[in-house]
PDB file of C-alpha atoms in Angstrom:
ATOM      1  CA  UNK A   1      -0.655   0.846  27.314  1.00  0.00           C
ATOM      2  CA  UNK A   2       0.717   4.192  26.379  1.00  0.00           C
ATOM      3  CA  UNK A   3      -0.566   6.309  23.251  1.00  0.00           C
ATOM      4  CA  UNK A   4       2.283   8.100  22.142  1.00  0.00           C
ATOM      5  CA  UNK A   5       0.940  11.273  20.720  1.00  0.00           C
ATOM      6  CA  UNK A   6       3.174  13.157  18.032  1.00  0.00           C
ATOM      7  CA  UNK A   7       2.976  16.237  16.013  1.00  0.00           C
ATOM      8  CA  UNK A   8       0.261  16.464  13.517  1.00  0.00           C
ATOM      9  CA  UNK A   9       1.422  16.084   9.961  1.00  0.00           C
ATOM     10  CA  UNK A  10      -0.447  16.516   6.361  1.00  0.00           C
ATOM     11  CA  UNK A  11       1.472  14.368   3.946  1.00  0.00           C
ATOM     12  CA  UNK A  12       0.575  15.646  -0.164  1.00  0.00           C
ATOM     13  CA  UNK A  13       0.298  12.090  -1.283  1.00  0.00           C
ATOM     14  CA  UNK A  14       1.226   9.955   1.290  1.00  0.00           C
ATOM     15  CA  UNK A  15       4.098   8.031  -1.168  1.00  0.00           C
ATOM     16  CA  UNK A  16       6.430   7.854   2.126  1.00  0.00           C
ATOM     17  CA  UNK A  17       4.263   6.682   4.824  1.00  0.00           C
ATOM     18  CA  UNK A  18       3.999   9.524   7.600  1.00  0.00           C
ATOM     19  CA  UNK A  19       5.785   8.917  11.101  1.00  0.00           C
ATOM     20  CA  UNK A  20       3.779  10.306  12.809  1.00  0.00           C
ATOM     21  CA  UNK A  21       0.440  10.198  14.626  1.00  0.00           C
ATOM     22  CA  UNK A  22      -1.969  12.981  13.987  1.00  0.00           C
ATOM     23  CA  UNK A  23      -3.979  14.511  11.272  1.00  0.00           C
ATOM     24  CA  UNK A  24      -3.367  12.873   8.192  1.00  0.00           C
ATOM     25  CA  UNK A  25      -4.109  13.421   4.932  1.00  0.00           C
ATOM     26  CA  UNK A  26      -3.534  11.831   1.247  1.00  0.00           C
ATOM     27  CA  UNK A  27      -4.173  13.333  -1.913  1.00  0.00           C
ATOM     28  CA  UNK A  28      -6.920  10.668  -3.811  1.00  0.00           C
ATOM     29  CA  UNK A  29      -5.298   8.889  -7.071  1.00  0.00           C
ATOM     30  CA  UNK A  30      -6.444   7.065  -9.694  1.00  0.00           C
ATOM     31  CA  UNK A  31      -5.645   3.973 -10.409  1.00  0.00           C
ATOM     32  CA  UNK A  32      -3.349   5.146 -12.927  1.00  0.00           C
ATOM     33  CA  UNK A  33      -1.552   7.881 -11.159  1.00  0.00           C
ATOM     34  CA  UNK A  34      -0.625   4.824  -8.311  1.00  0.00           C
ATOM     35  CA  UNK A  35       0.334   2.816 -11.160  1.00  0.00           C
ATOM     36  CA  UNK A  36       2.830   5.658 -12.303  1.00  0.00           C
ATOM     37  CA  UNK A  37       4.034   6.484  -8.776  1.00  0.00           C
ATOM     38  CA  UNK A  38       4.835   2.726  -7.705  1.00  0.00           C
ATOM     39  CA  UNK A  39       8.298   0.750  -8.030  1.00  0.00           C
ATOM     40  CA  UNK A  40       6.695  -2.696  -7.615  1.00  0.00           C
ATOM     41  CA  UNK A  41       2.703  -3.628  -8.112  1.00  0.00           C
ATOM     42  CA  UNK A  42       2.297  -6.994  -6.791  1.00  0.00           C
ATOM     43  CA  UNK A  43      -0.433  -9.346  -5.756  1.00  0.00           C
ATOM     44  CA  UNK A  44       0.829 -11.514  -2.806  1.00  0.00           C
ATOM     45  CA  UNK A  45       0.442 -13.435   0.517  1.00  0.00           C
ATOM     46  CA  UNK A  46       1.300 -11.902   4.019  1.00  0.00           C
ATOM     47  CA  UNK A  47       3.784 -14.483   5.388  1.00  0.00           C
ATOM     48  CA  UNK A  48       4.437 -12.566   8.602  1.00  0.00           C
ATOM     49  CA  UNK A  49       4.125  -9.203  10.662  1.00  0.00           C
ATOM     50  CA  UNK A  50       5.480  -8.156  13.122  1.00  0.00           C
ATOM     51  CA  UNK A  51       6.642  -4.259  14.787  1.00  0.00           C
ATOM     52  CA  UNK A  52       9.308  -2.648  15.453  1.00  0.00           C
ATOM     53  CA  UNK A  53      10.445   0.938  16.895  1.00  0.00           C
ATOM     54  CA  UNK A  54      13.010   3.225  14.979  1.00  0.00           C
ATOM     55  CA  UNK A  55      15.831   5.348  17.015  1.00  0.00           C
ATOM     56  CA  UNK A  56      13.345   8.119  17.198  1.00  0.00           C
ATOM     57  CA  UNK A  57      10.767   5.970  19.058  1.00  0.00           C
ATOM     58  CA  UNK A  58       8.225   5.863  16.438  1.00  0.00           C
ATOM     59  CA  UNK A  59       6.822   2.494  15.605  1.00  0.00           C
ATOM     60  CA  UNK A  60       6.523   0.620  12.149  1.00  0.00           C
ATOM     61  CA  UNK A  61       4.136  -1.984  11.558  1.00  0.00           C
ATOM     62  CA  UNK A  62       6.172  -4.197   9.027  1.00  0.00           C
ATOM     63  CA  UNK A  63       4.970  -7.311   6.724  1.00  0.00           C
ATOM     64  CA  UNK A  64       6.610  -9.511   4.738  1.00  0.00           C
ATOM     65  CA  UNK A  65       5.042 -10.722   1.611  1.00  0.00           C
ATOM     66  CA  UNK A  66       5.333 -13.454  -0.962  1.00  0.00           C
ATOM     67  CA  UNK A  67       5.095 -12.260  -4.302  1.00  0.00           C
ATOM     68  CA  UNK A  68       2.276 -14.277  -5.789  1.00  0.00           C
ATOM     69  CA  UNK A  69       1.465 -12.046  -9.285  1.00  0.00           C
ATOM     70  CA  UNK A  70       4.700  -9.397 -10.297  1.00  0.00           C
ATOM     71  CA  UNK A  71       2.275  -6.541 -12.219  1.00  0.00           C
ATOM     72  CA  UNK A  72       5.083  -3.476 -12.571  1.00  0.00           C
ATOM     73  CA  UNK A  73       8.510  -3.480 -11.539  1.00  0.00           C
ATOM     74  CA  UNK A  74      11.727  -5.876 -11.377  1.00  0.00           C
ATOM     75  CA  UNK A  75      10.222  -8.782  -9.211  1.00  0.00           C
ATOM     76  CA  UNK A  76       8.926 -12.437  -9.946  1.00  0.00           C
ATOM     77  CA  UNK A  77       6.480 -14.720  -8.472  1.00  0.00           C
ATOM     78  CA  UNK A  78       7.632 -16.441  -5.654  1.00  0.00           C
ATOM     79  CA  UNK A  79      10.137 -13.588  -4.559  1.00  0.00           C
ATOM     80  CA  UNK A  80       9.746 -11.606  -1.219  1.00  0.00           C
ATOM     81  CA  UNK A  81       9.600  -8.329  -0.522  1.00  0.00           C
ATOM     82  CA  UNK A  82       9.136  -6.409   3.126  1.00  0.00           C
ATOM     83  CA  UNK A  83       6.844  -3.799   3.069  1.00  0.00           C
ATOM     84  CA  UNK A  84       5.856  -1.242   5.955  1.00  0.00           C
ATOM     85  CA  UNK A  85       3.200   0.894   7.760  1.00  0.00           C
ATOM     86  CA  UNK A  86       4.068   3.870   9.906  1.00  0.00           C
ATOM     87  CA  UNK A  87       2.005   3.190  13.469  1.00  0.00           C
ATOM     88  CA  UNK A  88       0.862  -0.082  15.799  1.00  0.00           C
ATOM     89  CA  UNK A  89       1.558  -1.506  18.912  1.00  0.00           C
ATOM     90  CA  UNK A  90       5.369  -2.220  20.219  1.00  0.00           C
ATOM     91  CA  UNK A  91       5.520  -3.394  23.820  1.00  0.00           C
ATOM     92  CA  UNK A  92       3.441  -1.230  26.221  1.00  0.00           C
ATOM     93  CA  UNK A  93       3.597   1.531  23.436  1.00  0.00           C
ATOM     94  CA  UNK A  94       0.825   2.552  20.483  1.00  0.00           C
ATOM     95  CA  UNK A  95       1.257   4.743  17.921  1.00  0.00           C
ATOM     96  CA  UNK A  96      -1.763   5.303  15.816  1.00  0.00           C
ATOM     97  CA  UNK A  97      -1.243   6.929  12.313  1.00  0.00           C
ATOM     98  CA  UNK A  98      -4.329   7.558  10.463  1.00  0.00           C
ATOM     99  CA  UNK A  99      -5.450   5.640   7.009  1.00  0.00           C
ATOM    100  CA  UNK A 100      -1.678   3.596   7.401  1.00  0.00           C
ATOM    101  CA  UNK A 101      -2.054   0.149   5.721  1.00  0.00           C
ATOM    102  CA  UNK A 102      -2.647  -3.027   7.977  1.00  0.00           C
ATOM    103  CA  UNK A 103      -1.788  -6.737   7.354  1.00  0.00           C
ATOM    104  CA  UNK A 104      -2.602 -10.144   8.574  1.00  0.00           C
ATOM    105  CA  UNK A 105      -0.720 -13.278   8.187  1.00  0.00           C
ATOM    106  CA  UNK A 106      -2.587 -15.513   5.373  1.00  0.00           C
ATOM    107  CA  UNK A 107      -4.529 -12.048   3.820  1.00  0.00           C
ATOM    108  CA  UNK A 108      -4.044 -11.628  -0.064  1.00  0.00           C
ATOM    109  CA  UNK A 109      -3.411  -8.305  -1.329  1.00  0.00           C
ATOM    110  CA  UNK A 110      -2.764  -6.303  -3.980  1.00  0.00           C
ATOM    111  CA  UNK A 111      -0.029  -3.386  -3.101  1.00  0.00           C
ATOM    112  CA  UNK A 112       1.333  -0.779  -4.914  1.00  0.00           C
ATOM    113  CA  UNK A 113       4.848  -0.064  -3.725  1.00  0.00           C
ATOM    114  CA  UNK A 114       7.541   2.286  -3.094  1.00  0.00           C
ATOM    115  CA  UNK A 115      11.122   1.804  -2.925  1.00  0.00           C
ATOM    116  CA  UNK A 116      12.413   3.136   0.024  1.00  0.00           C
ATOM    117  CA  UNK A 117      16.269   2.103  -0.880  1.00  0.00           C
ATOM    118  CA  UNK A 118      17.869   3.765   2.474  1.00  0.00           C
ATOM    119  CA  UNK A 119      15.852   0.928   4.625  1.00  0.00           C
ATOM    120  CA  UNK A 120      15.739  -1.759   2.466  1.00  0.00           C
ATOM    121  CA  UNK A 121      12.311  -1.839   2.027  1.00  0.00           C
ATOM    122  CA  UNK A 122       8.604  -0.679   0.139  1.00  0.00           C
ATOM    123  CA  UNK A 123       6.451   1.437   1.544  1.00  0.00           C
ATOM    124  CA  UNK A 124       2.308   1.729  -0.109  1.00  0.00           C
ATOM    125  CA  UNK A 125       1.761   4.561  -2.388  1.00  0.00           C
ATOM    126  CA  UNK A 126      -0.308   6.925  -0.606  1.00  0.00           C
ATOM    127  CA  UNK A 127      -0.157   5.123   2.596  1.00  0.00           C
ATOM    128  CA  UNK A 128      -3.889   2.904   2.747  1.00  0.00           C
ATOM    129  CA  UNK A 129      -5.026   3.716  -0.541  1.00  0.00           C
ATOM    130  CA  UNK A 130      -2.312   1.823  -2.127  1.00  0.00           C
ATOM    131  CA  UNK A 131      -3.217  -1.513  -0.482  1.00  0.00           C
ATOM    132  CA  UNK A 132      -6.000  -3.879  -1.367  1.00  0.00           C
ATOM    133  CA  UNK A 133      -7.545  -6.889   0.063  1.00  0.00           C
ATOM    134  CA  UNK A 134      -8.326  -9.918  -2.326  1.00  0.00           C
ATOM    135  CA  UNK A 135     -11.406 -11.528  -1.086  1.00  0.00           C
ATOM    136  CA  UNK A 136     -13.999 -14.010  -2.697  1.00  0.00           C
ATOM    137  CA  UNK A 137     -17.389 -12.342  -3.818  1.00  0.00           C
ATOM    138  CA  UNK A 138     -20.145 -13.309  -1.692  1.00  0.00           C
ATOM    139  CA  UNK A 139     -22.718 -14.067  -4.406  1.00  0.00           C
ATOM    140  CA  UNK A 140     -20.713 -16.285  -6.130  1.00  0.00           C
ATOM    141  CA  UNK A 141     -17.003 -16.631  -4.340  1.00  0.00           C
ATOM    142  CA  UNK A 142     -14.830 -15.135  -7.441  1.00  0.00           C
ATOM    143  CA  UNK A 143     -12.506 -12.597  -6.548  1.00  0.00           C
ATOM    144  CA  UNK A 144     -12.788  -9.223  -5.675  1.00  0.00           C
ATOM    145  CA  UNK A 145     -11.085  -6.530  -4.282  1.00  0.00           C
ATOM    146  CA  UNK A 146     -11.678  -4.778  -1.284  1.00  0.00           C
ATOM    147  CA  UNK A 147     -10.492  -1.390   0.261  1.00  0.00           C
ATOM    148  CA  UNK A 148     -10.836  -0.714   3.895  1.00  0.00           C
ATOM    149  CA  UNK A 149      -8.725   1.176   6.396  1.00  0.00           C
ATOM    150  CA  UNK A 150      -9.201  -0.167   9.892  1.00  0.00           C
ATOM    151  CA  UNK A 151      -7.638   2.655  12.888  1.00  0.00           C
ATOM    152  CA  UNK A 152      -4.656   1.223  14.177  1.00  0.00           C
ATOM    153  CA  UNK A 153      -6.557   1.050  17.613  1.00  0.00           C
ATOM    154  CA  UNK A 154      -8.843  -1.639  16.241  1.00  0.00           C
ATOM    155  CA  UNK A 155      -8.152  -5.193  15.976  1.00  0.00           C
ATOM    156  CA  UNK A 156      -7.667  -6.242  12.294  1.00  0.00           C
ATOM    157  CA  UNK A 157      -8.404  -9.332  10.787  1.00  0.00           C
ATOM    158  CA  UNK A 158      -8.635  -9.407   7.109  1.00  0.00           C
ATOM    159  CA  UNK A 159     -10.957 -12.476   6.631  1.00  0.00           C
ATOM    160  CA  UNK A 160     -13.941 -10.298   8.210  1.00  0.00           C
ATOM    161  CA  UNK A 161     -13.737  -7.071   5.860  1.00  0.00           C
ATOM    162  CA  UNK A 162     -17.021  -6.076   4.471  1.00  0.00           C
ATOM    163  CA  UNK A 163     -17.963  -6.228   0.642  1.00  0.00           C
ATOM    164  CA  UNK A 164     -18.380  -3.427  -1.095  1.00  0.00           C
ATOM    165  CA  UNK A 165     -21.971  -3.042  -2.608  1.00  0.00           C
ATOM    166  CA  UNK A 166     -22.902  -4.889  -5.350  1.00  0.00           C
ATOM    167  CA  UNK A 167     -22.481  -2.432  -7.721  1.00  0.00           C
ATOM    168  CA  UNK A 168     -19.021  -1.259  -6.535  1.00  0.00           C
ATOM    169  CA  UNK A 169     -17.208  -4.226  -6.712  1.00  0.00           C
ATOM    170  CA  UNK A 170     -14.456  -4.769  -8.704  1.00  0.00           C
ATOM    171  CA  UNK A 171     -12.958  -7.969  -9.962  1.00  0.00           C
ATOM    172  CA  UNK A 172      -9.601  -8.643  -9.437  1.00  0.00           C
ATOM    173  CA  UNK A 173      -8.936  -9.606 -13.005  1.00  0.00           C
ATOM    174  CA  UNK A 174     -10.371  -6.409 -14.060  1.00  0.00           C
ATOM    175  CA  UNK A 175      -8.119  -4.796 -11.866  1.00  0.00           C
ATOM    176  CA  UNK A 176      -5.328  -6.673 -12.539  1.00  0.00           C
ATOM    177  CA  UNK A 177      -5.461  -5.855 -16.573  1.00  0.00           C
ATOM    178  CA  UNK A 178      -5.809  -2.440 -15.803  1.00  0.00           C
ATOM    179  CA  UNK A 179      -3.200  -2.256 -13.834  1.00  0.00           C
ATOM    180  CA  UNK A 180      -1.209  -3.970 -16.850  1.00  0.00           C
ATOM    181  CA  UNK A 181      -2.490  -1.912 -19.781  1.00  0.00           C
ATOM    182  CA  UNK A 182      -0.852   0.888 -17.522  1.00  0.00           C
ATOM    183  CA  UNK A 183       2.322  -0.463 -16.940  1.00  0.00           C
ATOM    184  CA  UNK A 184       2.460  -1.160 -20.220  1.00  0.00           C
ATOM    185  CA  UNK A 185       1.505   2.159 -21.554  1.00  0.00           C
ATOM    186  CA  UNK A 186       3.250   3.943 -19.504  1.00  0.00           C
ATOM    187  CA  UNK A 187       4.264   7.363 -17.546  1.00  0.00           C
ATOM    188  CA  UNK A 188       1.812  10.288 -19.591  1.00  0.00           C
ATOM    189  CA  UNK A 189       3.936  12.919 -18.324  1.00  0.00           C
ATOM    190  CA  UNK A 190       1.328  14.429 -15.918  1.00  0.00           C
ATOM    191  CA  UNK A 191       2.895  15.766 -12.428  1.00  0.00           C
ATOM    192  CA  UNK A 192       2.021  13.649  -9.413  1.00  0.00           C
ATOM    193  CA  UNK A 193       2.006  15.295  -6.353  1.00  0.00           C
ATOM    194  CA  UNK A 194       5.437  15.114  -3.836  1.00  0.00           C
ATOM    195  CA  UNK A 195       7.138  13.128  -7.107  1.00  0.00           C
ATOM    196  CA  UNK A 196       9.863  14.593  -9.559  1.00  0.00           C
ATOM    197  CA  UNK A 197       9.183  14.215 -12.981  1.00  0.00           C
ATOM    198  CA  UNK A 198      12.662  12.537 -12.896  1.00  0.00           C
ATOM    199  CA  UNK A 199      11.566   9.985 -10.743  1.00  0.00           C
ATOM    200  CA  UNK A 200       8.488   9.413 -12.764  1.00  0.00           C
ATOM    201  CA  UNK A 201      10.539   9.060 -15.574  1.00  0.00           C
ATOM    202  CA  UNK A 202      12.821   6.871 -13.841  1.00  0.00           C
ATOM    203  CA  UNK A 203      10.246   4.089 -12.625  1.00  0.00           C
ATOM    204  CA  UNK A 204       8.338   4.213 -15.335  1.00  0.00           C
ATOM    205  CA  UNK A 205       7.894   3.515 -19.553  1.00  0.00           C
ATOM    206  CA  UNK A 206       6.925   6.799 -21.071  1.00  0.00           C
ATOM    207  CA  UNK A 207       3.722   7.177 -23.688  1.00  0.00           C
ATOM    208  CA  UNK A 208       5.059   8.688 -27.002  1.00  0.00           C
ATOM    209  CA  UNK A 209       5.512  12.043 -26.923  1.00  0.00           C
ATOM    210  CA  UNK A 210       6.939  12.598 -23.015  1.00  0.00           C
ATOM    211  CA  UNK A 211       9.942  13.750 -22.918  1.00  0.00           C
TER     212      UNK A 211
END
């Protein structure tokens, strides 16, 4: 198999997912700020995945998901949407892009998505750290949500993620309500990093007094 090796980037945010292999970085969010910088927050099923290399010979891991809880954005429950990750594994060729999402058929996740209208699809807001995995709680199988960014050169199966420690665990209800009260509330009119304030302004409600 052949690594491809590319030019090392440093992406501010990560709200386009980088093409490239190399050093990566994102700045962190909050919950909020992803909230704010997302088109679409949805909770939903991985139906399929599969790769695919652009006329530049980079490689995009691509997933299409069932829309199983709309949270922001102009979506309902039972839609579709197609959402990708720059890096993976297309014929004899790997491209490895650190802290890009990954995706398994069957996994539930949460995803917090941007619009990427020129092809026809949603990438994660800042690349890994907008994706979840829904997963039962071990102590007594409610659901949680878990966060963790396996290297592209690893297999990944989502069913096998580890818990986070007891007392880092968040439920996805809680999570879910949050992510509500946000969308909600809206846009406070604090800059994001790599995003206009008119595309804030755009995607979002605003709290009273942005202008």
């Amino acid at each position: 198999m052949r690594l491809l090796h590319r030019l090392a980037i440093v992406v501010a945010l990560g709200i386009a997912t980088a093409p490239y292999a190399g050093a990566t970085t994102v700045a962190p969010l909050t919950v909020e700020q992803k909230v704010d910088a997302s088109d679409l927050v949805i909770r939903g099923t991985v139906e399929s995945v599969w790769t695919d290399a652009d006329e530049h010979g980079h490689i995009w891991t691509r997933a299409l998901v069932r829309v199983d809880v709309p949270l922001k954005g102009d979506v309902d429950a039972g839609d579709y949407v197609t959402v990708e990750a720059a890096g993976g594994t297309f014929g004899e060729d790997r491209m490895v892009v650190p802290l890009s999402a990954r995706y398994a058929v069957g996994e539930q996740t949460l995803l917090f998505l941007t619009d990427k209208p020129s092809r026809g699809l949603y990438g994660t807001v800042a690349m890994g750290m907008g994706k979840y995995t829904v997963r039962p709680d071990p102590r007594d199988g409610s659901p949680i949500i878990v966060q963790f960014i396996v290297s592209q050169e690893k297999p990944y199966d989502a069913r096998f993620l580890p818990a986070p420690p007891v007392n880092e665990r968040v439920a996805l209800g809680d999570m879910e309500a949050r992510i509500r009260a946000r969308a909600d509330l809206g846009w406070d009119g604090k800059p994001i990093p790599g995003l206009s304030a008119e595309r804030l302004r755009s995607i979002n409600k605003l709290q009273p007094g942005v202008r």
